[in-house]
Structures are given as structure tokens and as C-alpha cells.
């Protein structure tokens, strides 16, 4: 399969001079599950925000399936669905159904198509029974699933999760993890950032470790994970010698 | 997080839920106006009508009472002020601090009239809000504003929607900030200006940060002003209801 994402020599300096990211080169294959780890401030969020044009590169380029993001940001936003760290401030609609419909409405689809996509997306994240509730009454895990439904309804191919497990309890983490894995199985390309490898490590195809805005390690999870602690990322217990690699789902 | 209030939409399949939102807004305007012109018999008719609609839409009286309890306290003051200040035949007199306070018959009458009208107006608003999707209300605002040049109706509609959405968030954040500050003993400080600034500044900062995150999330989901709006469609039922409402209004005003 081809590369869906190509990032070349990407640099971003914020207005105050902080170098957010500093010379990133990477490509992602279609259908790959990439884990991006790194301590706070290492530039994970800044990197992700370039994928759909929320941030514009100071230097370098981001290409999605052959077309540059800065050339066609609207297409990039439809192709790359993003679930942000703070689930509450992503809620736009007054009911669960309205919130999911927000993206398709922005794509100017007709009503029948919007309704179809909304019911499919709600079905996929198992929130159908809450369709007419206020989103603010949902639990933490349900709010994340709502955010996921919101991007599924836009038929995004690449799904980006920025710290999807933060502020979730154990059942919440398991719900979201299961959801992400089933989306990966359905063929979506997945990029997921975390500072805690424990929860997803066993499921990823590839692990990238970032440090000070640069890619410090990039490779298969089992190899890269050995160096994790050098870059301020806690090594999962499951990858230490003598312990069987397990999953949070078992 | 935010509580569900009677002032929020709940789904249902009552007649009221099924009506076109534009018509409902017109009904609200017509009936409120008629209500403000009405006297006791008219108000009585309107009350019966509203009670019937409330029962039909399954809006619980208790939750409504709970929702408007502060408003009722306010009305109590309005009533007392009217009762005491309207000149007329005294029905009750008392000497307070050397001054004679008198409750007059006319005062009681006017107080009742005003409070009753206000309660009915609030109930009308509540019925509208609880039976109409917020997105529809937004679309209707856009629809009514569209004929006016120089008013960017879509932007206004989005702004109204976002404001409504932000109120519960700001309230819950205000509570969190105040709890956190009380946990650190802010109550030992007696200076109200100090307390207010220490409260308002973090609250405002957090609200702006949240607004910022919301804008980014909206952009990430392709937000444009040119988007599919909810369909507003009217049918026979709406026109029948319009005739009914006009008759009701005449009855109220004449009654
Ligand atoms: N809007 C901004 N203005 C200035 N500096 C920023 C801004 N956003 C992030 N940074 C800085 O960029 C660096 C990378 O941040 P971020 O991408 O959020 O890291 P991570 O997501 O890995 O925790 C940090 O040093 C952070 O302080
Ligand atoms: Mg981050």
C-alpha cells in the first residue's frame, strides 16, 4: 500500500520564538497504526496540528495522498479527523446527534446523507441510545466516543488521537482502546500520541519517540521501546525482561 | 458537569414538537402579546390552554417549578410592591416605624394581574425551548434575520448558539474555581475587591482558553458559514395551529 502521509523537513516556530518542532521527516503507510510518544512539550501536538492545516509550517511540507495540506486545507480537514485531548471543549452541538452532524453539515451534504452518516457513526461508537441527550451529560469515555463519531461522520481516512486516554478511568480507557483498534481493523490509518505507552504499546505497528521537537527514535515498537526511558517516556512494565507482553484489553 | 434543566430541549413526539419552529416563534410572539393585554378571565383561559399543552408534551410541573423558583421569588417582590403602592381602598393596614402601610384592593388586583402575565410568558418560552431543537431555533433566527441587509444572519445564529452552549461550561467552571479558592482559605480575606479579582481573572483566563480550544475543534471539523442548515418545513398542521392560536389570542384579549 502507498504512503498516505509524507512530512518533509517540517519546522514550526511559534510567534514567541519557541521552536515547537524542528526538522521532522516521516512517512506513514495507508492503514498503519503509529504511536507517537514523548514527554510533555516534546512537540507531539504541534506536529499533529500540521496534518490538517490548523498550523502552517514555518519550513517544510506536509503531503496527504499526494496533495499538499497548505494547498488544499479543506480537503485535509475532511481526510484527517482529529480527536483532541480535552473532550469537553470539542463539543459543538446541543444534543449528541447535532454534535455528530456538525462536520457533515460543514461539508454541505444534503439532509438525507447527513442523517445516514450520523446514525452510522453513532452506531459505530455505540451511542445510538444517547442520540437526543445533551452531550455534557455523557461520561468521560462516552464524550471521547462522541468525538470519534464526529470524525467518522466526515468519513475521514486518517484518524488522529491526541492523548486519548487522559482523564479517563479504567473502563473508559478500555472502551476507547477497543474503539480505536476496531477502527484500525476497519482500515483507517491511525496516529496516536501518548506519554504513557503501557495502554496501547502492544497494538501499534510502529513507535516514534519525540524529544525537543525532533524524532529521536522510529521503528518497531519492540525495539524502540527499550530506549524509551532515555527520552523521558516510561517503559511499559509489560516490555521489561521476564514479563509477558499483555494488552489492557485482556 | 452541566445539569439538564427544564430550559433545554427534550425529544418527544407531541404535536408541539412536530410544528415548524418558525410558526412556534410566531405563536410565542402572538400569545405573549395577547397575554400582556389580557385581564383575569383571559389569563384564566390562557392558563387552561397552557396547562393542557404542558400535560400533552409531558413537561413535568415539578421540574418547571424548580426551574423558575428564583423567578417566583422575584415575582413575590413585584407583587408586594404593587399591593403596597397602588392607591385605592385599603384592605389591610399596619403601622411600621410610625408610617402607615396599606395593602389596597386595587393593589392586590394589579399585582395578581402582572405576576400572572409574567408567569405565563415565562411558561410560553419554556414550552418553546423544551420542544424545539436548539439548532432549529438557530436556523429560525437566521431565517427571520435573512431579509435584513447588513446583518450577517448566519454568523449571528452561530454566535447565539455558541453563547447558549458556553453558559453551562462557564457556570461549572466558576463553581470549580470558587471551590478551589475556598479550599485554600480565600474566605479569610475580607476585602471583596481582592476576592473578586482573584476569582474573575482565573475564571476569565480559563474561559478564553476553552473558547480557543473550541474554535480549533470547530476548524478541525471544517467549519464554514456556508453549511447545511436544518430544514424548516411547514405543513397543514402548522396553518391549522395558526388559526387556532389566533382564535385563542382573540378570546384572551376579549375575555
Ligand atoms: N501557541 C504556542 N505558543 C508558543 N509556544 C507553544 C505554543 N504551543 C506549544 N508551544 C510550545 O511548543 C513546544 C511543544 O508543545 P506541544 O506540541 O504541545 O508538546 P506535547 O504535545 O508533546 O506536549 C512546547 O515547548 C510548548 O511550550
Ligand atoms: Mg500535547
Short mmCIF file of N, CA and C in Angstrom, two decimals, chain B residues 117-221:
data_model
loop_
_atom_site.label_atom_id
_atom_site.label_comp_id
_atom_site.label_asym_id
_atom_site.label_seq_id
_atom_site.Cartn_x
_atom_site.Cartn_y
_atom_site.Cartn_z
N UNK B 117 -49.44 37.43 34.33
CA UNK B 117 -48.97 37.63 32.96
C UNK B 117 -47.52 37.20 32.80
N UNK B 118 -46.69 37.60 33.76
CA UNK B 118 -45.26 37.29 33.64
C UNK B 118 -45.01 35.79 33.71
N UNK B 119 -45.72 35.12 34.64
CA UNK B 119 -45.53 33.66 34.76
C UNK B 119 -45.91 32.97 33.45
N UNK B 120 -47.03 33.40 32.87
CA UNK B 120 -47.48 32.76 31.64
C UNK B 120 -46.47 32.99 30.51
N UNK B 121 -45.89 34.19 30.46
CA UNK B 121 -44.90 34.47 29.41
C UNK B 121 -43.69 33.55 29.56
N UNK B 122 -43.25 33.39 30.81
CA UNK B 122 -42.10 32.51 31.04
C UNK B 122 -42.43 31.08 30.65
N UNK B 123 -43.64 30.63 31.01
CA UNK B 123 -44.05 29.27 30.66
C UNK B 123 -44.05 29.07 29.15
N UNK B 124 -44.52 30.11 28.44
CA UNK B 124 -44.54 30.02 26.98
C UNK B 124 -43.12 29.79 26.44
N UNK B 125 -42.19 30.59 26.94
CA UNK B 125 -40.80 30.47 26.50
C UNK B 125 -40.28 29.08 26.78
N UNK B 126 -40.62 28.60 27.97
CA UNK B 126 -40.15 27.29 28.38
C UNK B 126 -40.69 26.18 27.48
N UNK B 127 -41.97 26.31 27.12
CA UNK B 127 -42.57 25.31 26.23
C UNK B 127 -41.86 25.33 24.88
N UNK B 128 -41.55 26.52 24.39
CA UNK B 128 -40.88 26.63 23.09
C UNK B 128 -39.52 25.96 23.16
N UNK B 129 -38.73 26.35 24.17
CA UNK B 129 -37.35 25.87 24.25
C UNK B 129 -37.30 24.36 24.47
N UNK B 130 -38.26 23.84 25.26
CA UNK B 130 -38.15 22.41 25.57
C UNK B 130 -38.69 21.54 24.44
N UNK B 131 -39.35 22.15 23.46
CA UNK B 131 -39.91 21.32 22.39
C UNK B 131 -39.26 21.61 21.04
N UNK B 132 -38.25 22.47 21.01
CA UNK B 132 -37.63 22.83 19.73
C UNK B 132 -36.13 22.62 19.82
N UNK B 133 -35.57 21.91 18.86
CA UNK B 133 -34.13 21.70 18.83
C UNK B 133 -33.41 23.04 18.78
N UNK B 134 -32.33 23.19 19.57
CA UNK B 134 -31.58 24.45 19.53
C UNK B 134 -31.10 24.77 18.12
N UNK B 135 -30.74 23.73 17.36
CA UNK B 135 -30.26 24.02 16.01
C UNK B 135 -31.39 24.60 15.16
N UNK B 136 -32.64 24.20 15.47
CA UNK B 136 -33.76 24.75 14.72
C UNK B 136 -34.00 26.20 15.11
N UNK B 137 -33.89 26.47 16.42
CA UNK B 137 -34.07 27.85 16.86
C UNK B 137 -33.05 28.74 16.17
N UNK B 138 -31.81 28.20 16.07
CA UNK B 138 -30.75 28.95 15.41
C UNK B 138 -31.11 29.22 13.94
N UNK B 139 -31.59 28.17 13.29
CA UNK B 139 -31.94 28.31 11.87
C UNK B 139 -33.06 29.33 11.70
N UNK B 140 -34.02 29.32 12.65
CA UNK B 140 -35.13 30.26 12.56
C UNK B 140 -34.64 31.70 12.73
N UNK B 141 -33.71 31.90 13.67
CA UNK B 141 -33.14 33.24 13.83
C UNK B 141 -32.54 33.69 12.50
N UNK B 142 -31.79 32.77 11.88
CA UNK B 142 -31.19 33.09 10.59
C UNK B 142 -32.26 33.42 9.55
N UNK B 143 -33.34 32.65 9.57
CA UNK B 143 -34.41 32.82 8.59
C UNK B 143 -35.08 34.17 8.75
N UNK B 144 -35.34 34.55 10.02
CA UNK B 144 -36.01 35.84 10.25
C UNK B 144 -35.06 37.01 9.98
N UNK B 145 -33.76 36.79 10.20
CA UNK B 145 -32.81 37.90 10.01
C UNK B 145 -32.39 38.06 8.55
N UNK B 146 -32.58 36.99 7.76
CA UNK B 146 -32.08 36.99 6.39
C UNK B 146 -32.54 38.18 5.53
N UNK B 147 -33.81 38.62 5.63
CA UNK B 147 -34.24 39.73 4.78
C UNK B 147 -33.54 41.05 5.10
N UNK B 148 -32.97 41.18 6.32
CA UNK B 148 -32.33 42.45 6.66
C UNK B 148 -30.93 42.51 6.07
N UNK B 149 -30.67 43.53 5.26
CA UNK B 149 -29.30 43.66 4.75
C UNK B 149 -28.39 44.09 5.90
N UNK B 150 -27.11 43.93 5.75
CA UNK B 150 -26.10 44.35 6.73
C UNK B 150 -26.08 43.49 7.98
N UNK B 151 -27.03 42.56 8.15
CA UNK B 151 -26.94 41.66 9.30
C UNK B 151 -26.43 40.31 8.79
N UNK B 152 -25.23 39.87 9.22
CA UNK B 152 -24.73 38.57 8.77
C UNK B 152 -25.47 37.48 9.53
N UNK B 153 -26.64 37.04 8.98
CA UNK B 153 -27.54 36.24 9.78
C UNK B 153 -26.94 34.91 10.22
N UNK B 154 -26.09 34.32 9.36
CA UNK B 154 -25.54 33.01 9.73
C UNK B 154 -24.58 33.15 10.88
N UNK B 155 -23.81 34.25 10.84
CA UNK B 155 -22.85 34.47 11.91
C UNK B 155 -23.57 34.75 13.23
N UNK B 156 -24.64 35.56 13.15
CA UNK B 156 -25.42 35.86 14.35
C UNK B 156 -25.98 34.57 14.93
N UNK B 157 -26.53 33.73 14.04
CA UNK B 157 -27.13 32.48 14.51
C UNK B 157 -26.07 31.60 15.18
N UNK B 158 -24.88 31.50 14.59
CA UNK B 158 -23.82 30.71 15.21
C UNK B 158 -23.42 31.29 16.56
N UNK B 159 -23.33 32.62 16.60
CA UNK B 159 -22.93 33.25 17.85
C UNK B 159 -23.92 32.96 18.97
N UNK B 160 -25.22 33.05 18.62
CA UNK B 160 -26.24 32.77 19.64
C UNK B 160 -26.10 31.33 20.11
N UNK B 161 -25.94 30.42 19.15
CA UNK B 161 -25.81 29.01 19.52
C UNK B 161 -24.63 28.77 20.44
N UNK B 162 -23.50 29.39 20.12
CA UNK B 162 -22.30 29.16 20.93
C UNK B 162 -22.43 29.78 22.31
N UNK B 163 -23.08 30.95 22.37
CA UNK B 163 -23.27 31.59 23.67
C UNK B 163 -24.07 30.68 24.58
N UNK B 164 -25.18 30.17 24.04
CA UNK B 164 -26.03 29.28 24.82
C UNK B 164 -25.22 28.07 25.29
N UNK B 165 -24.37 27.57 24.39
CA UNK B 165 -23.59 26.40 24.70
C UNK B 165 -22.57 26.67 25.79
N UNK B 166 -22.06 27.90 25.83
CA UNK B 166 -20.99 28.20 26.76
C UNK B 166 -21.46 28.47 28.19
N UNK B 167 -22.73 28.87 28.35
CA UNK B 167 -23.19 29.25 29.69
C UNK B 167 -23.00 28.14 30.72
N UNK B 168 -23.46 26.91 30.43
CA UNK B 168 -23.26 25.87 31.46
C UNK B 168 -21.79 25.60 31.75
N UNK B 169 -20.93 25.71 30.73
CA UNK B 169 -19.50 25.49 30.94
C UNK B 169 -18.91 26.55 31.86
N UNK B 170 -19.28 27.80 31.62
CA UNK B 170 -18.75 28.89 32.44
C UNK B 170 -19.23 28.72 33.87
N UNK B 171 -20.51 28.36 34.04
CA UNK B 171 -21.03 28.19 35.39
C UNK B 171 -20.30 27.09 36.14
N UNK B 172 -20.08 25.96 35.46
CA UNK B 172 -19.45 24.86 36.19
C UNK B 172 -17.99 25.20 36.48
N UNK B 173 -17.39 26.00 35.59
CA UNK B 173 -16.01 26.40 35.85
C UNK B 173 -15.93 27.40 36.99
N UNK B 174 -16.93 28.29 37.05
CA UNK B 174 -16.97 29.26 38.13
C UNK B 174 -17.05 28.52 39.46
N UNK B 175 -17.85 27.45 39.49
CA UNK B 175 -18.00 26.71 40.73
C UNK B 175 -16.68 26.03 41.10
N UNK B 176 -16.00 25.47 40.10
CA UNK B 176 -14.74 24.79 40.36
C UNK B 176 -13.68 25.77 40.90
N UNK B 177 -13.59 26.93 40.22
CA UNK B 177 -12.63 27.94 40.66
C UNK B 177 -12.93 28.37 42.08
N UNK B 178 -14.20 28.61 42.37
CA UNK B 178 -14.54 29.09 43.70
C UNK B 178 -14.28 28.02 44.76
N UNK B 179 -14.56 26.76 44.44
CA UNK B 179 -14.27 25.68 45.38
C UNK B 179 -12.77 25.60 45.66
N UNK B 180 -11.99 25.67 44.56
CA UNK B 180 -10.54 25.56 44.72
C UNK B 180 -10.01 26.69 45.59
N UNK B 181 -10.58 27.88 45.44
CA UNK B 181 -10.08 29.01 46.22
C UNK B 181 -10.54 28.93 47.67
N UNK B 182 -11.74 28.41 47.88
CA UNK B 182 -12.19 28.26 49.26
C UNK B 182 -11.36 27.20 49.97
N UNK B 183 -10.97 26.17 49.22
CA UNK B 183 -10.13 25.13 49.81
C UNK B 183 -8.81 25.72 50.28
N UNK B 184 -8.40 26.83 49.67
CA UNK B 184 -7.15 27.45 50.07
C UNK B 184 -7.39 28.69 50.93
N UNK B 185 -8.59 28.76 51.51
CA UNK B 185 -8.83 29.75 52.55
C UNK B 185 -9.07 31.17 52.09
N UNK B 186 -9.65 31.34 50.89
CA UNK B 186 -9.88 32.71 50.42
C UNK B 186 -10.87 33.43 51.33
N UNK B 187 -11.67 32.64 52.06
CA UNK B 187 -12.69 33.28 52.90
C UNK B 187 -12.09 34.06 54.06
N UNK B 188 -10.81 33.83 54.37
CA UNK B 188 -10.18 34.62 55.43
C UNK B 188 -9.89 36.04 54.99
N UNK B 189 -9.90 36.25 53.68
CA UNK B 189 -9.67 37.59 53.15
C UNK B 189 -10.99 38.35 53.18
N UNK B 190 -10.97 39.52 53.79
CA UNK B 190 -12.25 40.23 53.90
C UNK B 190 -12.47 41.21 52.76
N UNK B 191 -11.39 41.60 52.09
CA UNK B 191 -11.51 42.61 51.05
C UNK B 191 -12.24 42.06 49.81
N UNK B 192 -13.46 42.55 49.53
CA UNK B 192 -14.22 41.99 48.41
C UNK B 192 -13.57 42.24 47.06
N UNK B 193 -12.87 43.36 46.92
CA UNK B 193 -12.22 43.64 45.63
C UNK B 193 -11.13 42.61 45.37
N UNK B 194 -10.34 42.33 46.41
CA UNK B 194 -9.29 41.32 46.29
C UNK B 194 -9.89 39.98 45.88
N UNK B 195 -10.99 39.62 46.57
CA UNK B 195 -11.60 38.32 46.27
C UNK B 195 -12.16 38.27 44.87
N UNK B 196 -12.76 39.36 44.45
CA UNK B 196 -13.36 39.38 43.12
C UNK B 196 -12.28 39.25 42.04
N UNK B 197 -11.18 40.00 42.18
CA UNK B 197 -10.15 39.92 41.14
C UNK B 197 -9.52 38.53 41.15
N UNK B 198 -9.28 37.99 42.34
CA UNK B 198 -8.67 36.65 42.40
C UNK B 198 -9.60 35.60 41.81
N UNK B 199 -10.90 35.90 41.80
CA UNK B 199 -11.86 34.95 41.25
C UNK B 199 -12.03 35.15 39.75
N UNK B 200 -12.17 36.41 39.37
CA UNK B 200 -12.53 36.70 37.97
C UNK B 200 -11.39 36.42 37.01
N UNK B 201 -10.16 36.74 37.43
CA UNK B 201 -9.06 36.61 36.48
C UNK B 201 -8.82 35.15 36.06
N UNK B 202 -8.68 34.21 37.02
CA UNK B 202 -8.52 32.82 36.54
C UNK B 202 -9.73 32.31 35.77
N UNK B 203 -10.91 32.73 36.19
CA UNK B 203 -12.12 32.26 35.51
C UNK B 203 -12.11 32.73 34.06
N UNK B 204 -11.77 34.01 33.87
CA UNK B 204 -11.75 34.54 32.51
C UNK B 204 -10.67 33.86 31.69
N UNK B 205 -9.50 33.63 32.32
CA UNK B 205 -8.44 33.00 31.55
C UNK B 205 -8.88 31.62 31.07
N UNK B 206 -9.48 30.86 31.99
CA UNK B 206 -9.92 29.51 31.59
C UNK B 206 -11.00 29.56 30.54
N UNK B 207 -11.91 30.52 30.66
CA UNK B 207 -12.98 30.61 29.67
C UNK B 207 -12.41 30.92 28.29
N UNK B 208 -11.44 31.85 28.25
CA UNK B 208 -10.83 32.17 26.95
C UNK B 208 -10.07 30.98 26.40
N UNK B 209 -9.37 30.27 27.26
CA UNK B 209 -8.64 29.09 26.79
C UNK B 209 -9.60 28.07 26.19
N UNK B 210 -10.74 27.89 26.88
CA UNK B 210 -11.72 26.93 26.37
C UNK B 210 -12.30 27.39 25.05
N UNK B 211 -12.57 28.68 24.95
CA UNK B 211 -13.11 29.21 23.71
C UNK B 211 -12.12 28.95 22.58
N UNK B 212 -10.85 29.13 22.90
CA UNK B 212 -9.79 28.90 21.92
C UNK B 212 -9.80 27.44 21.44
N UNK B 213 -9.88 26.52 22.42
CA UNK B 213 -9.91 25.10 22.06
C UNK B 213 -11.13 24.78 21.21
N UNK B 214 -12.25 25.41 21.55
CA UNK B 214 -13.48 25.15 20.79
C UNK B 214 -13.31 25.61 19.35
N UNK B 215 -12.71 26.78 19.18
CA UNK B 215 -12.51 27.30 17.82
C UNK B 215 -11.64 26.33 17.02
N UNK B 216 -10.58 25.83 17.65
CA UNK B 216 -9.71 24.88 16.94
C UNK B 216 -10.47 23.61 16.58
N UNK B 217 -11.28 23.12 17.53
CA UNK B 217 -12.04 21.90 17.26
C UNK B 217 -13.04 22.14 16.13
N UNK B 218 -13.64 23.33 16.10
CA UNK B 218 -14.59 23.63 15.03
C UNK B 218 -13.88 23.71 13.68
N UNK B 219 -12.72 24.34 13.68
CA UNK B 219 -11.95 24.43 12.43
C UNK B 219 -11.56 23.05 11.94
N UNK B 220 -11.15 22.19 12.89
CA UNK B 220 -10.72 20.85 12.50
C UNK B 220 -11.87 20.08 11.87
N UNK B 221 -13.10 20.48 12.21
CA UNK B 221 -14.24 19.79 11.61
C UNK B 221 -14.82 20.63 10.48
#
